[in-house]
mmCIF file of C-alpha atoms in Angstrom:
data_model
loop_
_atom_site.group_PDB
_atom_site.id
_atom_site.type_symbol
_atom_site.label_atom_id
_atom_site.label_comp_id
_atom_site.label_asym_id
_atom_site.label_seq_id
_atom_site.Cartn_x
_atom_site.Cartn_y
_atom_site.Cartn_z
ATOM 1 C CA MET A 1 -41.299 151.454 158.128
ATOM 2 C CA SER A 2 -42.951 148.634 160.095
ATOM 3 C CA GLU A 3 -41.435 145.541 161.638
ATOM 4 C CA THR A 4 -42.580 141.961 161.412
ATOM 5 C CA ALA A 5 -44.988 141.155 164.224
ATOM 6 C CA GLU A 6 -43.994 138.648 166.881
ATOM 7 C CA VAL A 7 -46.737 136.023 166.977
ATOM 8 C CA THR A 8 -47.129 132.956 169.207
ATOM 9 C CA VAL A 9 -50.092 130.594 168.909
ATOM 10 C CA TYR A 10 -51.104 128.562 171.972
ATOM 11 C CA TRP A 11 -53.090 125.492 170.929
ATOM 12 C CA ARG A 12 -54.004 121.916 171.881
ATOM 13 C CA PRO A 13 -54.739 118.763 169.894
ATOM 14 C CA GLY A 14 -58.386 118.151 169.059
ATOM 15 C CA CYS A 15 -59.416 121.799 169.265
ATOM 16 C CA MET A 16 -61.525 122.596 166.198
ATOM 17 C CA TYR A 17 -60.825 126.322 166.463
ATOM 18 C CA CYS A 18 -57.096 125.598 166.598
ATOM 19 C CA MET A 19 -57.389 123.356 163.536
ATOM 20 C CA ARG A 20 -59.213 126.110 161.663
ATOM 21 C CA LEU A 21 -56.530 128.660 162.542
ATOM 22 C CA ARG A 22 -53.664 126.305 161.692
ATOM 23 C CA ALA A 23 -55.270 125.391 158.342
ATOM 24 C CA THR A 24 -55.720 129.069 157.491
ATOM 25 C CA LEU A 25 -52.098 129.818 158.359
ATOM 26 C CA ARG A 26 -50.862 126.866 156.276
ATOM 27 C CA LEU A 27 -53.002 128.017 153.352
ATOM 28 C CA HIS A 28 -51.192 131.366 153.481
ATOM 29 C CA GLY A 29 -47.767 129.767 153.996
ATOM 30 C CA LEU A 30 -47.382 131.318 157.452
ATOM 31 C CA ARG A 31 -45.598 129.624 160.340
ATOM 32 C CA PRO A 32 -45.784 131.365 163.711
ATOM 33 C CA ALA A 33 -44.290 129.993 166.911
ATOM 34 C CA MET A 34 -46.629 127.252 168.190
ATOM 35 C CA ARG A 35 -46.986 126.107 171.823
ATOM 36 C CA ASN A 36 -49.058 123.043 172.694
ATOM 37 C CA ILE A 37 -50.622 123.690 176.109
ATOM 38 C CA TRP A 38 -50.979 119.955 176.778
ATOM 39 C CA GLN A 39 -47.221 119.433 176.435
ATOM 40 C CA ASP A 40 -46.025 122.718 177.927
ATOM 41 C CA PRO A 41 -47.157 123.497 181.493
ATOM 42 C CA GLU A 42 -45.842 127.073 181.272
ATOM 43 C CA ALA A 43 -47.890 127.643 178.112
ATOM 44 C CA ALA A 44 -51.010 126.271 179.807
ATOM 45 C CA ALA A 45 -50.442 128.529 182.830
ATOM 46 C CA PHE A 46 -50.025 131.541 180.553
ATOM 47 C CA VAL A 47 -53.283 130.808 178.721
ATOM 48 C CA ARG A 48 -55.135 130.454 182.025
ATOM 49 C CA SER A 49 -53.682 133.800 183.134
ATOM 50 C CA VAL A 50 -55.189 135.646 180.154
ATOM 51 C CA ALA A 51 -58.404 133.620 179.722
ATOM 52 C CA ASP A 52 -60.099 134.032 183.109
ATOM 53 C CA GLY A 53 -58.573 130.821 184.464
ATOM 54 C CA ASN A 54 -59.642 128.732 181.474
ATOM 55 C CA GLU A 55 -57.462 126.943 178.947
ATOM 56 C CA THR A 56 -59.224 128.587 176.020
ATOM 57 C CA VAL A 57 -57.399 128.047 172.760
ATOM 58 C CA PRO A 58 -56.340 129.190 170.382
ATOM 59 C CA THR A 59 -54.872 132.036 172.328
ATOM 60 C CA VAL A 60 -52.565 134.132 170.194
ATOM 61 C CA VAL A 61 -50.030 136.666 171.395
ATOM 62 C CA ILE A 62 -49.320 139.393 168.845
ATOM 63 C CA ASP A 63 -46.587 141.847 169.802
ATOM 64 C CA GLY A 64 -47.132 141.101 173.498
ATOM 65 C CA VAL A 65 -50.942 141.400 173.424
ATOM 66 C CA ALA A 66 -52.980 138.247 174.089
ATOM 67 C CA HIS A 67 -56.029 137.507 171.919
ATOM 68 C CA VAL A 68 -58.288 134.662 173.070
ATOM 69 C CA ASN A 69 -59.791 132.783 170.117
ATOM 70 C CA PRO A 70 -59.100 135.556 167.592
ATOM 71 C CA ALA A 71 -60.394 135.624 164.046
ATOM 72 C CA PRO A 72 -57.863 133.917 161.761
ATOM 73 C CA ARG A 73 -57.690 137.096 159.653
ATOM 74 C CA LEU A 74 -56.214 139.008 162.615
ATOM 75 C CA VAL A 75 -53.390 136.483 162.899
ATOM 76 C CA VAL A 76 -52.771 136.339 159.144
ATOM 77 C CA ASP A 77 -52.607 140.138 158.955
ATOM 78 C CA ALA A 78 -50.178 140.315 161.880
ATOM 79 C CA LEU A 79 -47.883 137.693 160.327
ATOM 80 C CA ARG A 80 -47.932 139.441 156.954
ATOM 81 C CA ARG A 81 -46.809 142.755 158.433
ATOM 82 C CA SER A 82 -43.349 143.650 157.225
#
């Protein structure tokens, strides 16, 4: 028996990698928690803490583990876990 993964996507407007990830998730009908680092100072600080001081997005947290610019497939697979 497995549980649904907890997934949070940190993103910002204009980021092509974020757009690619969001489009892939929409295509699969998946809706993780989304945090815009330009509107959420705590989210931006978190991303900097796991990305060597940079605001590299998308950064995705899956079950408490941060993934900086992960392959969309990794995120899709995590969200499909049930």
